Amino acid sequence: DQLLNRPRSLSGPSGKLTLLCDANTDGSFLVHHFLSFYLKANCKVCFVALIQSFSHYNIVGQKLGVSLTVARECGQLVFLEGLKSSVDVFFRAQAEPHPLQFLREANAENLQPLYEFVREALKPVDDGEAAWRCPVLLVDDLSVLLSLGMGAVAVLDFIHYCRATVCWERKGNIVALVHDSGDTEDEENNILLNGLSHQSHLILRAEGLATGFCRDVHGQLRILWRTPSQPTTQRDQSLTYQYKIQDKSVSFFAKGMSPAVL
Amino acid sequence: MAAVATCGTGAGSTGSVVAAGSKNHVTSFQRRGPRASGSDSSYSRLVSIAGTRPSVRNGQLLVSTGLPALDQLLGGGLAVGTVLLIEEDKYNIYSSLLFKYFLAEGIINGHTLLVASAKEDPADILQELPAPLLDDNFKKDFDEEACNHKTAESNIKMKIAWRYQLLPKMEAGPVSSSRFGHYYDASKKMPQELIEASKWHGFFFPEKSSSTLNIEPCSLTHGYIKLLQFIQNIIYEEGFDGSNPQKKQKNILRIGIQNLGSPLWGDDICCTENGNSHSLTKFLYVLRGLLRTSLSACMITMPTHLIQNKAIISRVTNLSDTVVGLESFIGSERETNPLYKDYHGLIHIRQIPRLNNLIYDVSDVKDLAFKLKRKLFTIEFLHTNTDRVNTEKTFITSDFRVIHVF
């Protein structure tokens, strides 16, 4: 997916926070894309996968051309499988702090164990090993943390700490997915979404079509480039595409130019 | 069955099968890939679990929900390891019927059942299951597809209408010649011997609520913690998660949870708006974790129309795999609407999971309605019919001539 003529160079400025957002549709194809993209680009990836199992990502990854098992074995990928670990954490008391410790606690205040896990995973290793390129943290998805009892502020703090470590200290990137709940009054989710939108450099927003379900156009993707660190007088650049998801790729086209219509 | 025998001996040889005893990849998501002949034995191992079949799209193992029409809408069936959430209709009539179909399908296929309810004793629920419709001409034969060598009916030569001899024979009624998905007669009860022959575990919350907890109190309500422990116990002890290597025959655990989220479980999200908003979602998350690591499938019915805080409903939807909403016409103004005259309610397929895939099966038509006849629960596409408007039948032919028929 050369989706975009957007500047995809990793040698360019890194330390970016990319926010993936979906509203009324499923934006997980974006997560799969970024995962395979960064793995192919030889980056060290820490993937906090809270919503699906490892084999799901692995099988889709194989369609997109990467093998997660190989990457995990050679150390390029550190995978936290939320669903499986949650069962371990919930039913058996753990000896040392577990990243999903908050599942056991009644009033967990922060996500510090999870942050420690990420920091440990993306720690630069000694130069004996093949050096991976910049570290990347990928989270799928942050809204689940709200459902599991954390407050929006705790999740924002977690991302803040991760940015300090991953983006500034180690010059890596962060990609996180948040669901946009739309009109359901999920205040915590809105706080999280707005807070992250202001911090991110790139926002990819997948929306369902306003007119409803369509077989040939699955949704609309809005891309927004931002520079949160400096106040600018220029407007942020934004582009909109419509897309259709296929078995092994996603095809994008300008609005109204779906091949089914032309 | 030779296929089943290889389960016990050869289990664990290929890493991708639900390997007994190996803790790393104990997941029920399999891939039926076009690989070398080594995959044939694993494929036959998958198919040899009664009542399941692999999905044509992604090789996922599927079980039937008990309603063949619903199976088709969900892309072939319910994937093992996932949660099917039914949003109950207002008076919980049709959703409890779907619940019973799900359990009855489990009994017919020989799956182990786990029934959890806070309202009715599971033993009573099982007594009220509908009886399966077994067409006598096609006896359900679980060992082989026996349709091939049916003896030909006596070939009465037709003398006058001899052209019709060449046409294939019509089938009598709803016939399922495969062993996936059965039809049920809602007016008859399931025969007692089938219920007694099946293996089931019941969780009736009022009975279990008094025993002590051995887990530190987290924000889950008491009932949910006990239910999770119960489910985890059953999965572990009976080896559904592959931890018990001497299990020769793999089986599916069907979990049915009724009225989850209702006040009977001790949860107050249906009563107040600012109730315990994380209890239900945490429960669903850990439950899904349990399901993904075992050979089980779960159907939950939830009275979402009672939940006061709408944000919880969207979170619950995001945390479930498949979500189907039922809306019955009883007591609503739609009952008298001539458009809905023949139907009892609407079905909304709110979410279908994309498992192991970027895309998923979704039907083009989103307007679905159901009706419950004495023997069949049918789901049909809702369409406007021009002849409902007038009492006389008016047809519009393809070249736009209008014909009146009285």
XYZ file of C-alpha atoms in Angstrom:
668
model
C 0.000 0.000 0.000
C 1.792 2.918 -1.330
C -1.091 4.623 -0.080
C 0.241 7.580 0.107
C 2.408 10.018 -1.358
C 2.922 10.869 2.159
C 6.538 11.067 3.175
C 7.243 7.608 4.331
C 10.914 7.912 4.894
C 12.271 6.642 8.111
C 15.438 8.556 7.715
C 13.383 11.649 8.041
C 12.409 13.117 11.344
C 11.230 10.401 13.619
C 9.882 10.561 17.079
C 6.364 10.735 15.796
C 3.110 9.826 17.337
C 0.623 8.535 14.814
C -2.948 8.266 15.909
C -5.255 5.795 14.231
C -8.874 6.390 14.799
C -11.967 4.619 13.566
C -15.556 5.730 13.680
C -18.450 3.514 12.670
C -16.155 1.084 11.020
C -13.263 -1.195 11.742
C -9.888 0.429 11.473
C -7.825 -2.611 12.232
C -6.530 -2.829 8.677
C -4.441 0.233 9.515
C -2.862 -1.581 12.418
C -1.990 -4.532 10.221
C -0.493 -2.194 7.676
C 1.745 -0.413 10.154
C 2.834 -3.651 11.742
C 3.933 -5.147 8.464
C 5.436 -1.862 7.308
C 7.679 -1.424 10.313
C 8.689 -5.050 10.388
C 9.680 -4.937 6.760
C 11.612 -1.736 7.401
C 13.724 -3.576 9.958
C 12.602 -1.670 12.988
C 12.343 -3.094 16.428
C 8.676 -3.275 17.264
C 6.916 -3.628 20.572
C 3.320 -4.573 19.910
C 0.804 -4.329 22.711
C -2.043 -6.339 21.228
C -4.993 -6.140 23.523
C -7.859 -7.033 21.289
C -6.927 -10.082 19.225
C -4.735 -13.102 19.552
C -1.239 -13.551 18.198
C -2.242 -16.007 15.528
C -4.766 -13.561 14.105
C -2.078 -10.943 13.488
C 0.295 -13.598 12.304
C -2.043 -14.918 9.653
C -2.941 -11.495 8.363
C 0.710 -10.538 8.485
C 1.550 -13.476 6.283
C -0.896 -12.181 3.722
C 0.829 -8.851 3.865
C 4.251 -10.387 3.578
C 5.745 -10.608 7.069
C 6.019 -13.492 9.438
C 5.433 -12.554 13.028
C 6.721 -15.828 14.403
C 10.065 -15.338 12.715
C 10.245 -11.749 13.864
C 9.422 -12.727 17.399
C 11.997 -15.451 17.484
C 14.818 -13.322 16.276
C 13.952 -10.571 18.673
C 12.680 -7.972 16.274
C 9.179 -8.148 17.634
C 8.138 -8.081 21.269
C 4.539 -9.133 21.453
C 2.281 -8.675 24.437
C -0.798 -10.776 23.861
C -3.411 -9.135 26.025
C -6.070 -11.800 25.874
C -3.838 -14.657 26.830
C -1.947 -12.773 29.526
C -5.111 -11.462 31.064
C -6.187 -14.999 31.850
C -2.864 -15.680 33.528
C -2.940 -12.485 35.518
C -6.537 -12.772 36.567
C -6.555 -16.281 37.900
C -3.121 -16.651 39.361
C -1.283 -14.184 41.481
C 1.973 -13.314 39.808
C 5.315 -13.147 41.532
C 6.675 -10.105 39.829
C 4.655 -7.204 38.517
C 2.911 -8.051 35.292
C 2.109 -5.449 32.639
C -1.588 -6.155 32.966
C -1.512 -5.987 36.722
C -4.396 -3.589 36.821
C -6.818 -6.371 36.004
C -6.467 -7.744 39.467
C -6.703 -4.503 41.317
C -9.863 -2.788 42.288
C -8.614 0.733 41.827
C -5.554 0.741 39.700
C -4.302 4.264 39.361
C -1.815 4.041 36.615
C -0.375 1.873 33.947
C 3.122 1.909 35.265
C 3.796 -1.835 34.947
C 2.755 -1.637 31.327
C 5.068 1.282 30.751
C 7.934 -0.602 32.355
C 7.258 -3.480 30.040
C 7.429 -1.227 27.005
C 10.554 0.445 28.198
C 12.224 -2.866 28.809
C 11.161 -4.173 25.439
C 12.497 -1.253 23.459
C 15.706 -0.904 25.382
C 18.655 -0.533 23.048
C 20.788 -3.641 23.127
C 24.526 -3.778 22.980
C 26.051 -3.582 19.584
C 26.816 -7.254 19.363
C 23.467 -7.866 17.731
C 22.234 -6.766 14.372
C 21.167 -3.259 14.963
C 17.531 -2.672 14.281
C 16.413 0.678 13.148
C 14.342 2.978 15.270
C 12.124 1.397 17.909
C 8.391 1.460 17.401
C 5.568 1.021 19.857
C 2.297 -0.172 18.416
C -0.851 -0.347 20.537
C -4.093 -2.031 19.515
C -6.117 -0.565 20.990
C -6.186 2.066 23.686
C -9.948 2.172 24.106
C -9.826 -1.311 25.569
C -7.802 0.044 28.473
C -10.713 2.297 29.297
C -13.064 -0.655 29.286
C -10.783 -2.471 31.662
C -11.058 0.103 34.356
C -8.364 2.651 33.685
C -9.310 6.268 33.519
C -8.633 8.384 30.471
C -6.034 10.369 32.387
C -4.132 7.226 33.280
C -4.010 6.184 29.640
C -2.890 9.646 28.587
C -0.159 9.527 31.195
C 0.944 6.175 29.877
C 1.240 7.523 26.359
C 3.056 10.554 27.673
C 5.641 8.426 29.422
C 5.991 6.247 26.375
C 6.525 9.277 24.194
C 9.193 10.556 26.510
C 11.045 7.294 26.288
C 10.330 6.059 22.815
C 10.018 9.236 20.816
C 12.419 11.650 22.477
C 14.943 9.473 24.157
C 15.192 6.733 21.573
C 13.956 8.589 18.522
C 11.329 6.003 17.757
C 7.702 6.170 16.713
C 4.424 5.353 18.368
C 1.288 4.224 16.597
C -1.893 3.774 18.602
C -5.482 2.974 17.719
C -8.420 4.578 19.478
C -12.062 4.028 18.676
C -14.204 7.045 18.175
C -17.495 6.284 19.758
C -19.418 8.869 17.806
C -22.631 9.909 19.395
C -22.668 7.527 22.269
C -21.693 9.672 25.159
C -18.519 7.948 26.113
C -16.842 10.844 27.827
C -13.723 9.040 28.848
C -13.145 7.968 25.295
C -13.659 11.487 24.015
C -11.168 12.853 26.488
C -8.657 10.269 25.393
C -9.255 10.887 21.730
C -9.051 14.647 21.979
C -5.991 14.538 24.157
C -4.168 12.273 21.759
C -5.278 14.208 18.711
C -3.552 17.271 20.033
C -0.335 15.417 20.621
C -0.053 13.515 17.390
C 1.857 14.304 14.277
C -0.269 12.262 11.970
C -3.883 11.311 12.333
C -5.444 8.601 10.178
C -9.141 8.465 10.616
C -11.171 5.663 9.082
C -14.834 6.411 8.902
C -17.783 4.517 7.641
C -19.657 6.196 4.834
C -22.258 8.659 5.954
C -24.809 7.056 3.677
C -24.432 3.640 5.179
C -23.085 0.336 4.086
C -21.731 -0.128 0.601
C -20.184 -3.211 -0.869
C -17.626 -1.511 -3.026
C -16.523 1.339 -0.865
C -15.876 0.240 2.652
C -15.159 3.605 4.090
C -13.298 6.802 3.967
C -9.842 7.560 5.253
C -8.898 11.023 6.342
C -5.247 11.855 6.747
C -4.156 14.840 8.721
C -0.601 16.013 9.151
C 0.075 18.160 12.166
C 2.960 19.805 13.895
C 1.971 19.825 17.507
C 5.198 21.122 18.878
C 5.307 24.415 17.096
C 2.344 26.639 16.691
C 2.106 27.341 13.032
C 0.284 29.859 11.028
C -0.171 27.429 8.184
C -3.087 25.126 8.129
C -2.466 21.465 8.637
C -2.458 19.419 5.508
C -5.241 16.980 5.080
C -6.343 14.507 2.453
C -9.313 12.268 2.101
C -9.505 8.978 0.297
C -12.085 6.280 0.062
C -11.036 2.710 0.296
C -12.022 -0.831 -0.292
C -10.430 -3.627 1.646
C -9.440 -6.697 -0.274
C -7.988 -9.966 0.740
C -4.361 -8.943 0.731
C -4.352 -5.225 0.370
C -6.429 -2.133 0.525
C -7.123 -0.078 -2.530
C -7.560 3.641 -2.253
C -9.161 6.050 -4.598
C -10.336 9.598 -4.564
C -13.792 10.331 -3.371
C -16.392 9.257 -5.832
C -13.905 7.527 -8.065
C -14.546 4.001 -6.971
C -14.061 1.572 -9.837
C -17.529 0.284 -9.204
C -19.029 3.623 -10.023
C -16.956 4.628 -13.000
C -13.021 -43.442 13.252
C -9.480 -43.450 12.121
C -9.289 -39.730 12.140
C -10.077 -39.546 15.801
C -7.536 -42.162 16.706
C -4.753 -40.074 15.312
C -5.774 -37.328 17.680
C -4.503 -39.108 20.696
C -1.338 -40.513 19.269
C -0.156 -37.846 16.964
C -1.256 -34.815 18.837
C 1.396 -32.250 19.240
C 3.374 -33.135 16.187
C 2.486 -30.104 14.133
C 2.731 -26.858 15.907
C -0.279 -25.333 14.363
C -2.872 -27.798 15.606
C -4.333 -27.346 19.039
C -1.487 -29.291 20.501
C -2.280 -31.023 23.714
C 0.109 -30.036 26.380
C 1.953 -27.272 24.615
C 1.205 -24.019 26.274
C 2.631 -21.666 23.737
C 0.266 -21.826 20.866
C -2.828 -23.170 22.495
C -5.262 -21.334 20.384
C -8.229 -22.591 18.527
C -7.553 -20.460 15.475
C -6.225 -22.808 12.887
C -5.102 -22.177 9.429
C -6.096 -24.525 6.726
C -3.327 -23.637 4.367
C -2.392 -25.170 1.050
C 0.642 -26.838 2.502
C 2.275 -30.195 2.041
C 0.599 -33.451 2.881
C 1.430 -32.981 6.525
C -1.500 -30.671 6.709
C -3.940 -33.317 5.616
C -3.698 -35.152 8.860
C -4.124 -31.958 10.811
C -7.055 -31.004 8.663
C -8.749 -34.292 9.316
C -8.097 -33.811 12.971
C -9.944 -30.546 12.864
C -12.888 -31.942 10.997
C -13.147 -34.927 13.245
C -14.635 -32.913 16.055
C -18.322 -33.541 15.728
C -20.491 -30.654 14.809
C -17.800 -28.402 13.454
C -16.559 -27.498 10.062
C -13.821 -25.224 8.808
C -14.803 -21.940 7.302
C -14.324 -21.660 3.591
C -12.911 -18.201 3.884
C -10.192 -18.468 6.446
C -10.035 -22.022 7.683
C -11.492 -21.065 11.008
C -13.261 -23.815 12.880
C -16.978 -23.097 13.029
C -19.854 -24.434 15.049
C -23.489 -24.001 14.288
C -25.564 -21.576 16.307
C -28.569 -23.856 16.083
C -30.237 -21.780 13.390
C -28.994 -22.520 9.889
C -30.305 -19.193 8.659
C -28.287 -17.326 11.250
C -25.235 -19.430 10.454
C -25.402 -18.279 6.904
C -25.660 -14.654 7.877
C -22.666 -14.969 10.125
C -20.510 -16.376 7.390
C -21.036 -20.074 7.938
C -21.363 -20.321 11.669
C -19.903 -19.223 14.946
C -16.132 -19.417 15.091
C -14.709 -21.473 17.900
C -13.081 -19.194 20.415
C -15.395 -16.271 19.889
C -18.280 -14.679 21.665
C -21.695 -14.239 20.105
C -23.588 -11.489 21.839
C -27.338 -11.363 21.373
C -28.950 -8.110 22.301
C -32.203 -9.194 23.772
C -35.559 -8.117 22.525
C -37.779 -6.268 24.891
C -39.557 -9.162 26.546
C -36.795 -11.708 26.164
C -38.947 -14.070 24.156
C -36.961 -14.624 21.006
C -33.547 -14.266 22.514
C -34.239 -17.043 24.980
C -35.410 -19.103 22.047
C -32.128 -18.531 20.250
C -30.361 -19.462 23.462
C -32.223 -22.751 23.565
C -31.453 -23.485 19.926
C -27.789 -22.967 20.682
C -27.878 -25.418 23.568
C -29.973 -27.944 21.680
C -27.459 -27.893 18.852
C -24.800 -28.704 21.397
C -26.690 -31.695 22.675
C -27.348 -33.048 19.208
C -23.693 -32.750 18.302
C -22.455 -34.210 21.531
C -20.703 -31.070 22.695
C -20.257 -30.342 26.355
C -22.509 -27.599 27.602
C -21.997 -24.999 30.244
C -25.183 -23.156 31.061
C -25.053 -20.123 33.306
C -28.072 -18.234 34.425
C -29.132 -16.088 37.297
C -32.821 -16.476 36.636
C -33.550 -20.121 35.964
C -31.966 -23.292 37.102
C -29.917 -24.724 34.248
C -31.556 -28.100 34.708
C -34.910 -26.499 34.000
C -33.551 -24.725 30.960
C -32.343 -28.014 29.575
C -35.720 -29.627 30.039
C -37.281 -27.054 27.804
C -35.053 -27.405 24.809
C -36.763 -27.867 21.475
C -36.729 -31.226 19.791
C -34.720 -31.663 16.620
C -36.470 -32.189 13.333
C -35.145 -35.426 11.974
C -36.449 -36.166 8.579
C -36.867 -39.896 8.344
C -35.686 -40.160 4.813
C -32.273 -38.787 5.683
C -31.276 -40.228 8.975
C -28.576 -38.308 10.734
C -25.572 -40.507 10.368
C -22.580 -39.076 12.128
C -20.069 -41.495 10.794
C -20.290 -40.979 7.123
C -22.068 -38.976 4.521
C -24.411 -41.740 3.633
C -26.317 -39.987 0.968
C -24.353 -41.378 -1.886
C -25.385 -44.923 -1.801
C -29.051 -44.420 -1.176
C -30.901 -46.988 -3.112
C -32.722 -45.529 -6.012
C -36.423 -45.352 -5.576
C -38.345 -47.617 -7.819
C -38.063 -46.249 -11.245
C -41.610 -45.926 -12.318
C -41.420 -45.109 -15.891
C -43.507 -42.180 -16.771
C -45.539 -42.713 -19.839
C -47.163 -39.406 -20.492
C -45.003 -36.854 -18.760
C -41.809 -38.583 -19.711
C -39.879 -35.394 -19.971
C -40.174 -34.964 -16.250
C -38.407 -38.217 -15.614
C -35.164 -36.554 -16.340
C -35.566 -33.883 -13.714
C -33.970 -34.398 -10.307
C -36.225 -35.505 -7.543
C -37.689 -32.813 -5.338
C -36.827 -32.818 -1.707
C -39.616 -33.180 0.761
C -38.970 -30.655 3.416
C -36.178 -28.885 5.202
C -33.418 -31.391 4.903
C -29.936 -30.991 6.153
C -27.920 -33.698 4.590
C -24.758 -32.550 6.273
C -24.314 -32.790 9.958
C -23.804 -29.108 10.475
C -26.820 -27.202 11.611
C -30.145 -28.717 12.436
C -33.712 -27.560 12.484
C -35.712 -27.634 15.633
C -39.369 -27.942 16.395
C -40.230 -25.332 18.954
C -43.449 -27.016 19.930
C -41.923 -30.271 21.084
C -39.426 -30.890 23.816
C -36.112 -32.561 23.383
C -36.334 -36.247 24.295
C -35.211 -36.942 27.801
C -32.684 -39.583 26.870
C -30.763 -37.171 24.707
C -30.503 -34.700 27.542
C -29.365 -37.319 29.954
C -26.801 -38.648 27.539
C -25.233 -35.264 27.166
C -22.617 -33.786 29.345
C -23.409 -30.455 30.846
C -22.420 -28.170 33.683
C -24.742 -25.680 35.189
C -24.039 -22.459 36.972
C -26.990 -21.062 38.797
C -25.935 -17.866 40.436
C -28.218 -17.855 43.504
C -26.767 -21.186 44.537
C -23.167 -20.219 44.162
C -23.273 -16.771 45.595
C -22.612 -17.768 49.142
C -19.289 -19.505 48.747
C -16.141 -17.589 49.385
C -13.880 -15.922 46.958
C -10.275 -16.832 46.682
C -9.362 -13.977 44.447
C -8.662 -10.490 45.601
C -11.539 -8.157 45.085
C -11.133 -6.252 41.898
C -13.770 -4.180 40.329
C -15.738 -7.160 39.043
C -18.948 -7.947 40.777
C -19.105 -11.056 42.844
C -21.229 -12.979 40.392
C -18.917 -12.386 37.476
C -15.860 -13.480 39.389
C -17.511 -16.706 40.405
C -18.688 -17.364 36.891
C -15.247 -16.770 35.454
C -13.698 -19.108 37.969
C -16.288 -21.721 37.212
C -15.701 -21.511 33.489
C -11.968 -21.575 33.900
C -12.224 -24.610 36.136
C -14.263 -26.546 33.646
C -11.983 -25.606 30.786
C -8.931 -26.634 32.722
C -10.255 -29.829 34.214
C -11.800 -31.158 31.091
C -8.887 -30.264 28.941
C -10.520 -27.884 26.517
C -7.420 -25.779 26.541
C -5.196 -28.658 25.626
C -3.700 -28.982 29.057
C -4.814 -32.531 29.585
C -2.914 -34.667 27.159
C -4.695 -37.918 27.690
C -7.923 -36.676 26.262
C -8.336 -38.737 23.154
C -11.337 -37.115 21.611
C -11.430 -33.402 21.248
C -14.695 -31.754 21.911
C -16.142 -28.291 21.956
C -17.421 -26.577 25.034
C -20.513 -24.527 24.392
C -21.002 -21.828 26.952
C -24.330 -20.145 27.222
C -24.813 -17.217 29.551
C -28.246 -15.817 29.944
C -29.216 -12.261 30.769
C -25.708 -11.097 31.452
C -25.704 -7.614 32.879
C -29.120 -7.871 34.404
C -29.587 -6.948 38.054
C -29.956 -10.632 38.897
C -26.233 -11.032 38.474
C -25.601 -8.325 40.987
C -24.660 -5.777 38.406
C -26.311 -2.411 38.578
C -25.730 -1.039 35.115
C -29.356 -1.596 34.279
C -30.495 0.305 37.311
C -28.449 3.434 37.437
C -26.467 5.429 35.014
C -23.347 5.672 37.098
C -23.152 2.100 38.174
C -20.161 -0.127 38.166
C -19.166 0.631 34.642
C -16.168 -1.627 34.337
C -17.413 -4.846 35.749
C -19.151 -6.146 32.699
C -16.463 -5.058 30.254
C -13.698 -6.598 32.317
C -15.679 -9.785 32.534
C -16.068 -9.891 28.779
C -12.382 -9.276 28.238
C -11.221 -12.080 30.508
C -13.909 -14.367 29.121
C -12.677 -13.741 25.616
C -9.168 -14.475 26.773
C -10.394 -17.800 28.117
C -12.213 -18.594 24.918
C -9.326 -17.753 22.647
C -7.135 -20.231 24.437
C -9.561 -23.119 24.431
C -11.879 -25.029 22.175
C -15.042 -23.301 23.171
C -17.659 -20.970 21.834
C -19.941 -18.774 23.831
C -23.338 -17.237 23.350
C -24.380 -14.449 25.683
C -27.748 -12.789 25.804
C -27.762 -9.351 27.247
C -30.603 -6.964 27.923
C -28.911 -3.996 26.305
C -32.132 -2.093 26.079
C -32.035 -1.819 29.853
C -28.516 -0.537 30.185
C -28.676 3.077 31.199
C -25.222 4.172 30.231
C -24.980 4.010 26.461
C -21.231 4.172 26.494
C -21.147 0.733 28.027
C -23.106 -0.707 25.139
C -20.574 0.517 22.613
C -17.717 -0.780 24.729
C -19.401 -4.126 25.073
C -19.897 -4.266 21.318
C -16.237 -3.546 20.738
C -15.266 -6.267 23.152
C -17.453 -8.952 21.585
C -16.793 -10.693 18.348
C -20.211 -11.107 16.821
C -23.141 -8.988 17.861
C -26.711 -9.624 16.769
C -29.602 -7.496 17.942
C -33.174 -8.674 18.082
C -36.091 -6.363 17.966
C -39.496 -7.857 18.329
C -42.643 -6.158 17.209
C -44.678 -7.108 20.230
C -46.129 -4.084 21.849
C -44.526 -1.637 19.489
C -46.220 0.401 16.875
C -44.657 -1.657 14.176
C -46.981 -4.487 14.940
C -49.729 -2.950 12.925
C -47.535 -1.782 10.111
C -48.568 -3.731 7.024
C -44.989 -3.942 5.936
C -44.166 -6.117 8.888
C -47.345 -8.093 8.786
C -45.843 -11.511 8.329
C -42.943 -11.108 10.642
C -42.357 -11.175 14.326
C -39.387 -8.929 14.520
C -36.226 -7.588 13.021
C -32.718 -8.873 13.261
C -29.809 -6.481 13.177
C -26.398 -7.912 12.550
C -24.365 -5.282 14.269
C -20.911 -6.708 14.083
C -19.136 -9.594 12.479
C -15.538 -10.285 13.312
C -12.732 -10.207 10.822
C -10.789 -13.179 12.031
C -7.452 -13.980 10.481
C -8.368 -11.795 7.614
C -8.685 -8.241 6.457
C -12.147 -8.832 5.056
C -15.177 -10.728 6.187
C -18.343 -12.205 4.836
C -21.148 -9.807 5.006
C -24.456 -10.013 3.282
C -25.453 -7.173 1.075
C -28.871 -6.776 2.482
C -29.051 -5.236 5.875
C -32.766 -5.406 6.461
C -33.549 -8.727 7.965
C -36.688 -9.882 9.640
C -37.544 -13.088 11.397
C -40.674 -15.026 11.996
C -41.366 -17.920 14.209
C -43.627 -20.543 12.794
C -44.482 -23.606 14.755
C -41.593 -25.572 13.461
C -39.196 -23.119 12.013
C -37.526 -19.899 12.896
C -36.873 -18.257 9.590
C -34.939 -15.159 8.764
C -35.769 -13.398 5.578
C -34.740 -10.345 3.719
C -37.215 -7.614 4.221
C -38.499 -6.201 1.007
C -41.321 -4.013 0.041
C -43.977 -5.748 -1.910
C -46.193 -3.845 -4.203
C -49.085 -6.149 -3.673
C -49.379 -5.365 -0.015
C -50.700 -1.952 -0.632
C -53.894 -2.900 -2.366
C -56.174 -5.750 -1.620
C -56.136 -6.796 -5.210
C -52.926 -8.168 -6.479
C -51.146 -5.931 -8.852
C -48.082 -7.119 -10.649
C -45.718 -5.077 -12.658
C -44.079 -7.106 -15.345
C -40.641 -6.534 -16.640
C -41.697 -4.359 -19.501
C -43.716 -2.210 -17.177
C -47.153 -3.394 -18.054
C -49.439 -3.570 -15.104
C -51.553 -6.634 -14.635
C -54.360 -6.847 -12.172
C -55.326 -10.146 -10.693
C -58.341 -10.504 -8.502
